DNA sequence: TTTTGAGATGGAATCGATTCCAGAACGGGT
DNA sequence: ACCCGTTCTGGAATCGATTCCATCTCAAAA
């Protein structure tokens, strides 16, 4: 049987539509007996409220959009998970919008918010530029970004939540230093990109703080792939005074490092300690299990969603910019057993 | 500047709202000059169509719901990816609904469809029962399930797309047999569940077809975890006439098997060939790389979404039930080099 | 008995776009 | 000059729920 409207219920019961609306929504007065009859009729007529009509009148969609550059990347799954936890708690549905690393798609996502498809948006932007920013600032709906960003004028309307990857590699490096290791190599991404520089910076600072010498030969720029890590590690192993530990800027490269060591007959962690970053599933599945810096994606998602909810409910006390501190997960690859 | 409505544009330009609607949507006649003025005013007034109003009138939300039991499971992310590819092609947005393996949440997802939050739904149901099925059949919107299911009366309104896991383990086992291996063990899940029985069945049939003897001692029921696979493998390795190959009902258990072999000093694939199932990311990251049966999740998603779109657009020619054939991905763990 | 106010209800406007229908304008062909 | 069909436009209804406002009832307080 197809569903019905409040008008049909009203007719059936013999009351006005306003009364039916009040009875069903609970807003406003409604007599006990009338209410019971309305409820009964609603059931009998297979009533379900029409979402679109409700939205049109109330201006609330109870949906949020998560605009994500890459749907295939496990990194973002955890964010989705975190976002959904909070969204659900507040009774919001989550719309996934796949931007494919394209500015045009990011703008379309913003347009969706403008058309009131959703009440707010969380976005991982890969094209953080004037066009983008002004489009977001033009929205009346709140937006939370997960980019690190210093607002030049300070007048931006959005908030952001980001991970401090500098702190991440710093923690990883300090952990190795704490294990008594002194010659520590670093395999990162390109230093011409911000991401690459940040991760390198943390490694560099940990050495500095510990008063350890910095050897340029022990730092290799690679490409975040397993193969890249493997090749980089081979070079490090051939360098004179080879390092006894390696910090890799992500887990895939760290796994490449492990394979290179295995091939060279070096055992991990005895001959070479390894630390990765991202804390992918695979980190705990390789042998030996890989110590890795978790970027706390789920937490990013949760915090971003929380800020969005705070904004949507006009609550005060949220922070415009939240910095998430990564968390070192120590496993076998970096701890020598005695 | 906040956005405006067609009425404001109409007033600005000095025409009626109907004309503005026609100009902007392109449905119906509109003079060239008027249209130009309307477009200009729309831009000037920062116009964006109101989604809710449009839905209310047109009865089309251009959204579909994907109800998924587990947001953390990478298995489903590939499905999401597949669904999204098709949804996007047709201009639909994807709403993710996390059912947490709970019937009550599945019913809520169905309720959402009833309230016209979305035009249709794809659901991975873990509670396929009378209550569920009748709720789905009551909907006027189309639903595609990814469960294998034989409609008892044949009167069900939904369609389904599912993977033939029986065929999957059969392929994996046949592949090993094709490598000249004769003593092949099997590590599966509980045989009291349908999933477990299907996967075991494929293994059994492959042996039968090849005329190989079936040894009960070489079949172990485990629990789909890495540790479970590890323990099961240890038992297999101790059995008399230990197998030279093992088919594991999923990749996690296969990885456990690999660790057990490593520990026992057996090299893979020379002393023991291993085949897994699911083709997780990690399968291609372990050493040696794991041969695995891909359940083609992305394809499931695509097919399901395609059927949904066909239904939504009243196209004929779709199939009510689509069986996806899994695909064996051969890697190092099962191929002896000569 | 009168006053008062809480509770219950109906009427009507509203949210913003779409679309049917009627009528106006316009141009080409006779 | 007239007719006719095409193109253009405005008015009004519609989608379904919410909500403000006015009215009405009824019981308790004065």
XYZ file of C-alpha atoms (C1' of nucleotides) in Angstrom:
736
model
C 0.000 0.000 0.000
C 1.404 3.362 -0.884
C 2.047 5.936 1.766
C -0.253 8.814 2.629
C -0.136 12.455 3.755
C -1.305 14.285 6.834
C -4.295 15.511 4.821
C -5.544 12.008 4.289
C -5.145 11.290 7.963
C -6.960 14.531 8.791
C -9.830 13.582 6.559
C -10.029 10.080 7.943
C -10.072 11.215 11.557
C -12.153 14.288 10.895
C -9.724 16.908 12.167
C -7.573 19.542 10.498
C -4.143 18.968 9.050
C -2.616 21.276 11.633
C -3.848 19.039 14.396
C -2.422 16.001 12.702
C 0.899 17.727 12.308
C 0.920 18.670 15.973
C -0.022 15.172 17.036
C 2.668 13.506 14.960
C 5.480 15.948 15.564
C 4.688 16.625 19.190
C 5.031 20.369 18.727
C 2.051 22.123 20.226
C -1.079 20.992 21.958
C -3.131 17.985 21.057
C -5.813 16.165 23.035
C -5.156 12.661 24.222
C -8.095 11.054 22.482
C -7.555 12.921 19.230
C -3.903 12.025 19.281
C -4.683 8.345 19.724
C -7.077 8.368 16.808
C -4.548 10.162 14.647
C -1.844 7.675 15.512
C -4.116 4.829 14.666
C -5.128 6.329 11.344
C -1.479 7.056 10.551
C -0.651 3.410 10.978
C -3.672 2.264 9.035
C -2.947 4.600 6.153
C 0.737 3.627 6.056
C 1.806 7.168 6.734
C 5.397 8.328 6.546
C 6.353 11.977 6.706
C 7.660 13.466 3.506
C 11.237 14.451 3.997
C 11.308 17.061 1.260
C 8.272 18.907 2.540
C 9.694 18.941 6.008
C 13.022 20.287 4.806
C 11.375 22.962 2.724
C 9.530 24.281 5.725
C 12.074 23.754 8.475
C 15.198 24.603 6.456
C 17.007 21.669 8.060
C 18.089 18.695 5.974
C 19.764 16.732 8.753
C 22.460 15.750 6.346
C 26.089 16.638 6.068
C 28.425 16.172 3.160
C 31.892 14.722 3.407
C 33.865 15.776 0.373
C 36.801 13.447 0.015
C 39.459 13.404 -2.695
C 39.865 9.680 -2.955
C 37.315 7.044 -2.147
C 39.758 4.182 -2.590
C 42.215 5.391 -0.001
C 41.986 3.570 3.332
C 43.237 6.693 5.009
C 39.876 8.351 4.495
C 37.794 5.366 5.563
C 38.815 5.986 9.103
C 37.836 9.609 8.792
C 34.458 8.609 7.423
C 34.052 6.325 10.354
C 34.846 9.067 12.823
C 32.574 11.549 11.108
C 29.746 9.094 11.008
C 29.975 8.357 14.707
C 29.263 11.956 15.576
C 26.796 12.560 12.761
C 24.762 9.596 13.847
C 24.746 10.721 17.423
C 23.118 13.950 16.291
C 20.741 12.241 13.883
C 22.449 13.375 10.703
C 22.907 11.362 7.556
C 26.219 11.367 5.760
C 26.536 12.103 2.072
C 29.792 11.036 0.517
C 31.089 13.272 -2.222
C 34.085 12.090 -4.175
C 36.112 15.031 -5.472
C 38.784 13.003 -7.260
C 41.443 15.530 -6.355
C 39.763 17.975 -8.737
C 39.038 21.610 -8.040
C 35.964 21.493 -10.242
C 34.526 18.718 -8.104
C 35.337 20.555 -4.916
C 33.415 23.510 -6.248
C 30.502 21.254 -7.106
C 30.498 19.938 -3.570
C 30.362 23.503 -2.312
C 27.539 24.208 -4.730
C 25.587 21.310 -3.243
C 25.824 22.912 0.147
C 24.702 26.205 -1.323
C 21.639 24.496 -2.783
C 20.864 23.202 0.686
C 21.398 19.578 -0.161
C 23.034 19.384 3.237
C 23.322 21.567 6.313
C 27.082 21.605 6.391
C 30.213 20.040 4.983
C 33.527 18.551 5.931
C 36.085 18.710 3.175
C 39.560 17.413 2.546
C 40.704 19.941 0.014
C 43.581 19.428 -2.349
C 43.046 22.717 -4.094
C 43.073 25.277 -1.430
C 42.988 28.455 -3.463
C 41.259 31.783 -3.761
C 38.340 30.454 -5.803
C 37.705 27.703 -3.351
C 38.014 29.742 -0.244
C 35.781 32.520 -1.425
C 33.126 30.027 -2.500
C 33.198 28.529 0.962
C 33.115 31.909 2.621
C 30.054 32.795 0.564
C 28.112 29.906 2.060
C 25.801 30.469 4.946
C 26.250 26.841 6.000
C 29.258 25.848 8.094
C 32.251 24.068 6.606
C 35.121 22.343 8.317
C 38.317 21.660 6.438
C 41.004 19.182 7.320
C 43.777 21.201 5.853
C 46.386 22.994 7.800
C 45.891 26.601 7.012
C 46.779 30.005 8.315
C 43.993 32.379 7.469
C 45.752 35.434 6.037
C 43.140 37.999 6.952
C 41.657 35.968 9.746
C 38.234 36.633 8.296
C 37.463 33.173 7.037
C 34.175 31.613 7.932
C 35.289 28.003 8.091
C 37.086 25.957 10.728
C 39.792 23.388 10.334
C 41.166 20.287 11.938
C 44.519 18.933 10.922
C 47.260 16.554 12.008
C 50.648 17.734 12.956
C 52.824 15.403 10.902
C 55.918 17.291 11.966
C 55.196 16.124 15.482
C 54.660 12.636 14.070
C 58.083 12.042 12.595
C 59.555 13.811 15.566
C 57.925 11.316 17.899
C 59.031 8.404 15.749
C 62.594 9.630 15.656
C 62.679 10.370 19.376
C 61.427 6.883 20.038
C 64.353 5.418 18.124
C 66.761 7.713 19.909
C 65.252 6.519 23.157
C 66.150 2.992 22.127
C 69.768 4.073 22.213
C 70.118 4.375 18.460
C 72.293 7.143 17.112
C 72.624 6.718 13.384
C 69.093 7.203 12.113
C 68.209 7.577 8.454
C 65.140 9.181 6.939
C 63.193 8.271 3.831
C 60.610 10.842 2.899
C 58.681 12.279 0.025
C 59.681 15.221 -2.067
C 60.966 18.142 -0.048
C 59.448 20.522 -2.540
C 56.000 19.730 -1.164
C 54.691 20.928 2.154
C 53.848 17.422 3.348
C 57.330 16.231 2.581
C 58.978 19.161 4.315
C 56.891 18.810 7.464
C 57.682 15.155 7.896
C 61.354 15.745 7.300
C 61.298 18.689 9.692
C 60.155 16.561 12.624
C 62.959 14.077 12.037
C 65.482 16.885 11.781
C 64.310 18.538 14.961
C 64.402 15.320 16.977
C 68.041 14.865 15.993
C 68.818 18.448 16.886
C 67.169 18.233 20.277
C 69.081 15.078 21.065
C 72.326 16.676 19.909
C 72.846 14.011 17.275
C 74.708 14.831 14.081
C 72.737 15.256 10.907
C 74.087 13.331 7.951
C 72.746 14.471 4.598
C 73.672 11.159 3.069
C 71.186 9.451 5.364
C 68.199 11.387 4.092
C 66.591 10.228 0.873
C 63.730 11.737 -1.054
C 61.423 9.117 -2.432
C 57.788 8.820 -3.512
C 55.619 7.229 -0.807
C 55.453 3.872 -2.600
C 56.678 0.516 -1.399
C 59.090 0.281 -4.289
C 60.350 3.790 -3.621
C 61.043 2.830 -0.029
C 62.796 -0.321 -1.122
C 65.124 1.484 -3.512
C 65.835 4.252 -1.038
C 66.673 1.699 1.636
C 69.107 -0.067 -0.678
C 70.962 3.197 -1.132
C 71.037 3.780 2.614
C 72.361 0.295 3.236
C 75.243 0.907 0.856
C 76.166 4.273 2.345
C 79.242 4.339 4.518
C 78.446 4.208 8.168
C 74.982 2.859 7.348
C 72.218 3.848 9.739
C 70.976 1.456 12.396
C 67.455 2.759 12.171
C 65.235 4.282 9.536
C 62.272 6.588 9.836
C 60.031 6.293 6.796
C 57.513 9.023 6.052
C 54.772 6.475 5.457
C 54.056 2.793 5.989
C 54.326 1.724 2.375
C 57.885 2.987 2.179
C 58.613 1.397 5.550
C 57.478 -1.939 4.175
C 59.783 -1.423 1.220
C 62.573 -0.792 3.702
C 61.792 -4.034 5.487
C 62.021 -5.990 2.260
C 65.331 -4.402 1.389
C 66.701 -5.342 4.802
C 65.426 -8.874 4.513
C 67.135 -9.150 1.139
C 70.376 -7.808 2.570
C 70.237 -10.358 5.355
C 69.689 -7.768 8.036
C 67.224 -8.700 10.714
C 64.695 -6.281 12.086
C 64.868 -4.804 14.660
C 68.242 -6.245 15.736
C 70.290 -4.945 12.801
C 67.931 -2.256 11.717
C 65.027 -0.615 13.494
C 62.188 0.733 11.351
C 59.410 3.212 12.011
C 56.640 4.032 9.557
C 53.796 6.503 9.468
C 50.026 6.282 8.822
C 49.511 3.141 10.851
C 47.761 1.312 8.050
C 46.149 -2.041 8.654
C 49.076 -3.660 6.966
C 51.487 -2.310 9.592
C 50.219 -4.846 12.088
C 50.121 -7.641 9.532
C 53.705 -7.690 8.307
C 56.445 -9.581 10.098
C 57.857 -8.232 12.263
C 54.948 -5.938 13.012
C 55.739 -2.383 12.064
C 56.019 0.459 14.547
C 54.120 3.323 13.018
C 52.883 6.813 13.747
C 49.109 6.903 13.665
C 47.711 10.048 12.150
C 44.526 9.541 14.134
C 42.231 9.834 11.156
C 39.229 8.632 13.033
C 39.836 11.293 15.595
C 40.178 13.934 12.904
C 36.814 12.877 11.577
C 35.223 12.937 14.984
C 36.594 16.331 15.880
C 35.668 17.849 12.542
C 32.141 16.504 12.827
C 31.887 17.729 16.393
C 32.828 21.243 15.372
C 30.316 21.105 12.546
C 27.592 20.008 14.950
C 28.528 22.743 17.383
C 28.229 25.293 14.604
C 24.940 23.877 13.391
C 23.472 24.051 16.849
C 24.802 27.483 17.550
C 26.892 26.315 20.432
C 29.814 28.342 21.535
C 33.133 27.151 22.815
C 34.457 25.379 19.766
C 37.886 26.078 18.430
C 38.407 27.439 14.958
C 41.533 25.385 14.431
C 42.166 22.046 16.060
C 45.565 20.429 15.846
C 45.533 16.684 16.246
C 48.609 15.150 17.773
C 49.658 11.924 16.068
C 50.227 8.874 18.190
C 53.159 6.531 18.041
C 52.156 2.879 17.989
C 55.155 0.851 19.067
C 55.428 -2.643 17.632
C 58.216 -5.110 17.024
C 60.112 -3.386 14.217
C 61.684 -0.807 16.492
C 62.137 -2.547 19.818
C 65.095 -4.774 20.502
C 64.381 -7.609 22.814
C 66.935 -8.407 25.443
C 25.653 37.637 0.203
C 22.901 35.198 0.927
C 21.222 33.346 -1.855
C 17.920 34.291 -3.424
C 14.811 32.719 -4.916
C 13.226 32.760 -8.336
C 10.717 35.279 -7.011
C 13.434 37.786 -6.278
C 14.841 37.278 -9.733
C 11.371 37.660 -11.201
C 10.870 40.934 -9.398
C 14.278 42.235 -10.352
C 13.818 41.461 -14.032
C 10.140 42.323 -14.095
C 8.798 38.972 -15.268
C 6.853 36.208 -13.588
C 8.332 33.408 -11.530
C 7.184 30.847 -14.066
C 9.276 32.515 -16.720
C 12.283 32.507 -14.453
C 11.775 28.845 -13.737
C 11.546 28.079 -17.427
C 14.643 30.109 -18.197
C 16.751 28.468 -15.526
C 15.600 24.905 -15.953
C 15.296 24.999 -19.721
C 11.890 23.354 -19.665
C 9.505 25.286 -21.855
C 9.766 28.414 -23.912
C 11.674 31.515 -22.994
C 12.729 34.435 -25.149
C 16.388 35.025 -25.809
C 16.524 38.500 -24.384
C 14.443 37.662 -21.317
C 16.548 34.620 -20.665
C 19.741 36.642 -20.807
C 18.385 39.169 -18.340
C 17.242 36.421 -16.029
C 20.622 34.727 -16.129
C 22.318 37.979 -15.349
C 20.012 38.716 -12.438
C 20.459 35.180 -11.148
C 24.179 35.702 -11.001
C 23.852 39.152 -9.480
C 21.474 37.917 -6.800
C 23.632 34.929 -5.988
C 20.857 32.546 -6.892
C 21.011 28.828 -6.250
C 17.996 26.576 -6.671
C 16.548 25.195 -3.484
C 16.977 21.465 -3.493
C 14.117 20.739 -1.097
C 11.576 22.715 -3.085
C 12.642 20.988 -6.243
C 12.348 17.565 -4.662
C 8.960 18.336 -3.215
C 7.606 19.174 -6.600
C 9.446 16.728 -8.827
C 9.434 13.790 -6.406
C 13.030 13.003 -7.313
C 15.796 13.350 -4.752
C 18.661 12.231 -6.947
C 20.117 10.402 -4.027
C 20.529 6.746 -3.216
C 21.287 5.117 0.093
C 23.887 2.456 0.606
C 23.097 0.589 3.792
C 26.212 -1.182 4.930
C 26.728 -3.294 8.053
C 30.257 -2.233 8.786
C 31.901 1.012 7.905
C 35.327 -0.076 9.061
C 35.540 -3.076 6.795
C 37.666 -2.469 3.694
C 35.577 -5.036 1.915
C 32.694 -2.595 1.678
C 34.781 0.334 0.619
C 35.373 -1.255 -2.719
C 31.638 -1.685 -3.034
C 31.105 1.961 -2.180
C 33.568 2.842 -4.853
C 31.748 0.776 -7.437
C 28.359 2.129 -6.453
C 29.605 5.666 -6.553
C 31.006 5.295 -10.046
C 27.591 4.492 -11.427
C 25.677 6.860 -9.167
C 27.862 9.721 -10.253
C 27.435 8.891 -13.887
C 23.690 9.306 -13.428
C 24.007 12.414 -11.283
C 23.032 10.792 -8.013
C 24.511 11.501 -4.610
C 25.378 8.650 -2.279
C 24.182 8.514 1.305
C 26.042 6.103 3.507
C 23.978 4.386 6.152
C 25.763 2.308 8.720
C 23.570 -0.514 9.979
C 26.061 -2.016 12.438
C 24.838 -5.510 11.694
C 21.590 -4.624 13.447
C 18.111 -5.390 12.225
C 16.746 -2.260 13.871
C 19.161 -0.143 11.858
C 18.306 -1.941 8.656
C 14.684 -1.135 9.299
C 15.590 2.501 9.893
C 17.394 2.584 6.586
C 14.281 1.226 4.914
C 12.218 3.848 6.721
C 14.453 6.540 5.272
C 13.652 5.329 1.813
C 9.974 5.305 2.664
C 10.221 8.936 3.762
C 11.729 9.722 0.402
C 15.105 10.686 1.731
C 16.449 8.866 -1.296
C 15.060 7.427 -4.514
C 16.369 3.945 -3.942
C 18.671 1.813 -1.845
C 21.382 -0.787 -2.029
C 21.669 -2.875 1.082
C 23.985 -5.504 2.444
C 21.634 -7.211 4.821
C 22.712 -9.388 7.692
C 19.205 -9.926 8.919
C 17.321 -11.221 6.023
C 14.015 -12.102 7.618
C 10.290 -11.746 7.220
C 10.112 -8.329 8.878
C 12.847 -6.979 6.706
C 11.624 -8.402 3.486
C 8.068 -7.251 3.922
C 9.232 -3.743 4.813
C 11.234 -3.648 1.613
C 8.385 -5.044 -0.423
C 6.125 -2.310 0.952
C 8.346 0.381 -0.498
C 7.515 1.952 -3.785
C 11.193 2.776 -4.307
C 13.529 0.141 -5.728
C 15.961 -1.755 -3.551
C 18.885 -3.945 -4.541
C 20.314 -6.412 -2.055
C 23.709 -8.045 -2.175
C 22.562 -11.188 -0.514
C 22.182 -14.477 -2.189
C 18.532 -15.289 -1.907
C 15.959 -17.524 -3.452
C 12.635 -15.776 -3.366
C 10.211 -18.389 -2.024
C 7.090 -17.084 -3.667
C 8.898 -15.277 -6.419
C 6.822 -12.203 -5.616
C 9.527 -10.031 -4.147
C 9.947 -6.527 -5.396
C 13.698 -6.222 -4.952
C 16.670 -7.409 -6.968
C 19.928 -8.881 -5.813
C 23.543 -9.152 -6.776
C 25.833 -11.594 -5.030
C 29.191 -13.325 -5.328
C 29.495 -17.003 -5.777
C 32.061 -17.834 -3.106
C 31.626 -21.519 -3.790
C 33.049 -20.848 -7.210
C 35.819 -18.856 -5.543
C 37.341 -21.574 -3.404
C 36.765 -23.977 -6.253
C 38.873 -21.810 -8.534
C 41.575 -21.452 -5.899
C 41.707 -25.173 -5.305
C 41.717 -26.001 -9.011
C 44.580 -23.581 -9.480
C 46.637 -25.471 -6.909
C 45.702 -28.763 -8.482
C 46.827 -27.331 -11.803
C 50.206 -26.687 -10.221
C 50.544 -30.422 -9.763
C 49.724 -30.376 -6.065
C 47.706 -33.238 -4.680
C 47.587 -32.935 -0.921
C 45.648 -29.736 -0.383
C 44.343 -28.606 2.995
C 41.505 -26.231 3.723
C 41.101 -23.732 6.520
C 37.643 -22.239 6.656
C 35.121 -20.635 8.941
C 32.417 -22.418 10.828
C 30.552 -24.971 8.740
C 27.400 -24.182 10.625
C 27.124 -20.892 8.731
C 26.140 -20.586 5.110
C 29.260 -18.609 4.204
C 31.474 -21.250 5.729
C 29.676 -24.087 3.989
C 29.798 -22.424 0.592
C 33.508 -21.810 0.738
C 34.194 -25.323 1.917
C 31.886 -26.695 -0.769
C 33.945 -25.206 -3.577
C 37.105 -26.751 -2.208
C 35.398 -30.100 -1.843
C 34.035 -30.045 -5.342
C 37.357 -29.161 -6.913
C 38.913 -32.179 -5.254
C 36.050 -34.383 -6.416
C 36.256 -33.208 -9.978
C 39.982 -33.861 -10.045
C 39.484 -37.278 -8.537
C 41.641 -36.418 -5.532
C 40.994 -38.056 -2.175
C 39.355 -35.999 0.522
C 41.082 -36.127 3.887
C 38.973 -34.922 6.757
C 42.060 -34.304 8.821
C 43.156 -31.662 6.336
C 40.076 -29.513 6.798
C 39.991 -27.212 9.792
C 37.245 -24.928 10.968
C 38.579 -21.630 12.202
C 37.359 -18.069 12.646
C 38.512 -15.818 9.784
C 41.225 -14.149 11.879
C 44.950 -14.129 11.342
C 45.533 -15.895 14.621
C 42.877 -18.470 13.791
C 44.643 -19.185 10.519
C 47.971 -19.444 12.280
C 46.719 -21.964 14.817
C 44.881 -23.999 12.217
C 47.995 -24.107 10.047
C 50.064 -25.365 12.950
C 47.656 -28.254 13.352
C 47.810 -28.999 9.646
C 51.594 -28.974 9.674
C 51.625 -31.532 12.450
C 49.160 -33.872 10.774
C 50.592 -36.987 9.211
C 51.037 -36.647 5.505
C 50.902 -32.887 5.847
C 49.433 -31.018 2.885
C 51.641 -29.282 0.345
C 49.150 -26.550 -0.213
C 46.485 -24.768 1.785
C 43.377 -22.994 0.681
C 42.289 -20.434 3.266
C 38.751 -19.092 3.229
C 40.010 -15.541 3.603
C 43.225 -13.551 3.375
C 43.664 -12.932 7.078
C 43.751 -16.634 7.767
C 46.061 -17.124 4.787
C 48.471 -14.641 6.316
C 48.323 -16.585 9.554
C 49.176 -19.678 7.569
C 52.176 -17.940 6.057
C 53.482 -17.007 9.479
C 53.067 -20.528 10.739
C 55.013 -21.849 7.773
C 57.751 -19.297 8.234
C 58.015 -20.318 11.860
C 58.190 -23.967 10.903
C 60.981 -23.215 8.461
C 58.871 -24.037 5.428
C 59.328 -21.767 2.484
C 56.434 -20.539 0.410
C 55.605 -21.599 -2.253
C 58.300 -24.265 -2.511
C 57.329 -26.274 0.560
C 53.811 -24.994 0.900
C 51.596 -23.193 -1.558
C 48.974 -20.862 -0.150
C 45.820 -19.353 -1.587
C 43.628 -16.821 0.207
C 40.341 -15.156 -0.491
C 39.069 -11.544 -0.526
C 42.122 -10.116 -2.245
C 42.681 -7.466 0.385
C 45.294 -4.785 -0.105
C 47.538 -6.626 2.240
C 47.618 -9.685 -0.033
C 49.917 -7.873 -2.420
C 52.015 -6.396 0.384
C 53.129 -9.493 2.234
C 56.168 -11.495 1.200
C 55.799 -13.576 -0.789
C 52.781 -11.894 -2.316
C 49.640 -13.860 -1.642
C 47.572 -15.501 -4.363
C 43.987 -14.677 -3.557
C 40.466 -14.976 -4.886
C 39.004 -11.551 -5.495
C 35.366 -11.292 -4.616
C 35.014 -8.424 -7.044
C 33.391 -6.080 -4.582
C 33.748 -3.098 -6.822
C 31.967 -4.987 -9.533
C 29.198 -5.974 -7.150
C 28.731 -2.327 -6.310
C 28.687 -1.296 -9.933
C 26.211 -3.950 -10.971
C 23.920 -3.267 -8.034
C 23.956 0.449 -8.775
C 23.356 -0.204 -12.435
C 20.277 -2.266 -11.691
C 19.033 0.426 -9.349
C 19.478 3.054 -12.042
C 17.719 0.872 -14.566
C 14.789 0.531 -12.203
C 14.728 4.226 -11.421
C 14.642 5.095 -15.075
C 12.062 2.497 -15.911
C 14.371 0.682 -18.236
C 13.708 -2.910 -19.043
C 16.187 -5.665 -19.613
C 17.792 -5.837 -16.197
C 18.159 -9.111 -14.384
C 16.532 -9.698 -11.043
C 19.447 -11.731 -9.752
C 23.029 -11.254 -10.839
C 25.683 -13.719 -9.836
C 29.193 -12.315 -9.787
C 31.969 -14.748 -10.530
C 35.023 -14.261 -8.326
C 38.393 -13.885 -9.926
C 41.587 -15.650 -8.991
C 44.567 -13.339 -8.708
C 47.681 -15.427 -8.982
C 50.745 -14.163 -7.127
C 53.898 -15.701 -5.736
C 52.511 -17.720 -2.856
C 51.101 -20.442 -5.092
C 53.455 -20.609 -8.038
C 56.672 -22.544 -7.925
C 59.411 -21.092 -10.005
C 61.561 -23.485 -11.960
C -21.497 34.157 38.709
C -17.714 36.122 36.538
C -12.936 36.070 35.422
C -8.909 33.891 33.899
C -5.967 31.075 31.576
C -4.459 26.734 29.933
C -5.504 23.469 26.471
C -7.412 22.077 22.034
C -8.465 22.984 17.365
C -9.115 25.033 12.561
C -7.803 28.372 8.998
C -4.526 30.256 6.340
C -0.003 31.538 5.086
C 4.436 29.775 4.113
C 8.694 27.318 2.363
C 10.555 27.614 -3.305
C 10.232 25.550 -7.428
C 7.428 23.295 -11.261
C 3.855 22.986 -14.560
C -0.707 23.258 -16.660
C -3.536 26.374 -18.925
C -5.016 30.441 -21.093
C -3.994 34.206 -23.485
C -0.795 37.618 -25.839
C 2.588 38.703 -29.269
C 4.625 37.919 -33.497
C 5.736 36.618 -38.041
C 4.786 34.263 -42.487
C 1.694 32.915 -45.921
C -2.367 33.725 -48.493
C -5.991 42.762 -44.269
C -6.795 38.218 -42.278
C -5.720 33.753 -40.446
C -2.961 30.467 -38.213
C 0.688 28.373 -35.904
C 4.695 29.095 -33.224
C 6.798 31.299 -29.493
C 6.519 33.759 -25.265
C 4.554 35.008 -20.810
C 1.663 35.363 -16.471
C -1.614 33.362 -13.202
C -2.676 29.910 -10.326
C -2.510 25.406 -8.498
C 0.494 22.059 -6.551
C 3.936 19.219 -3.848
C 3.354 18.042 1.987
C 4.436 19.589 6.206
C 4.913 23.476 9.714
C 3.408 27.273 12.356
C 1.300 31.688 13.579
C -2.975 33.426 14.930
C -7.653 33.457 16.241
C -11.273 31.114 18.252
C -13.457 28.063 21.341
C -14.025 25.028 25.423
C -13.827 24.040 30.024
C -12.371 23.923 34.641
C -10.380 26.287 38.509
C -9.950 30.554 41.011
C -11.991 34.785 42.680
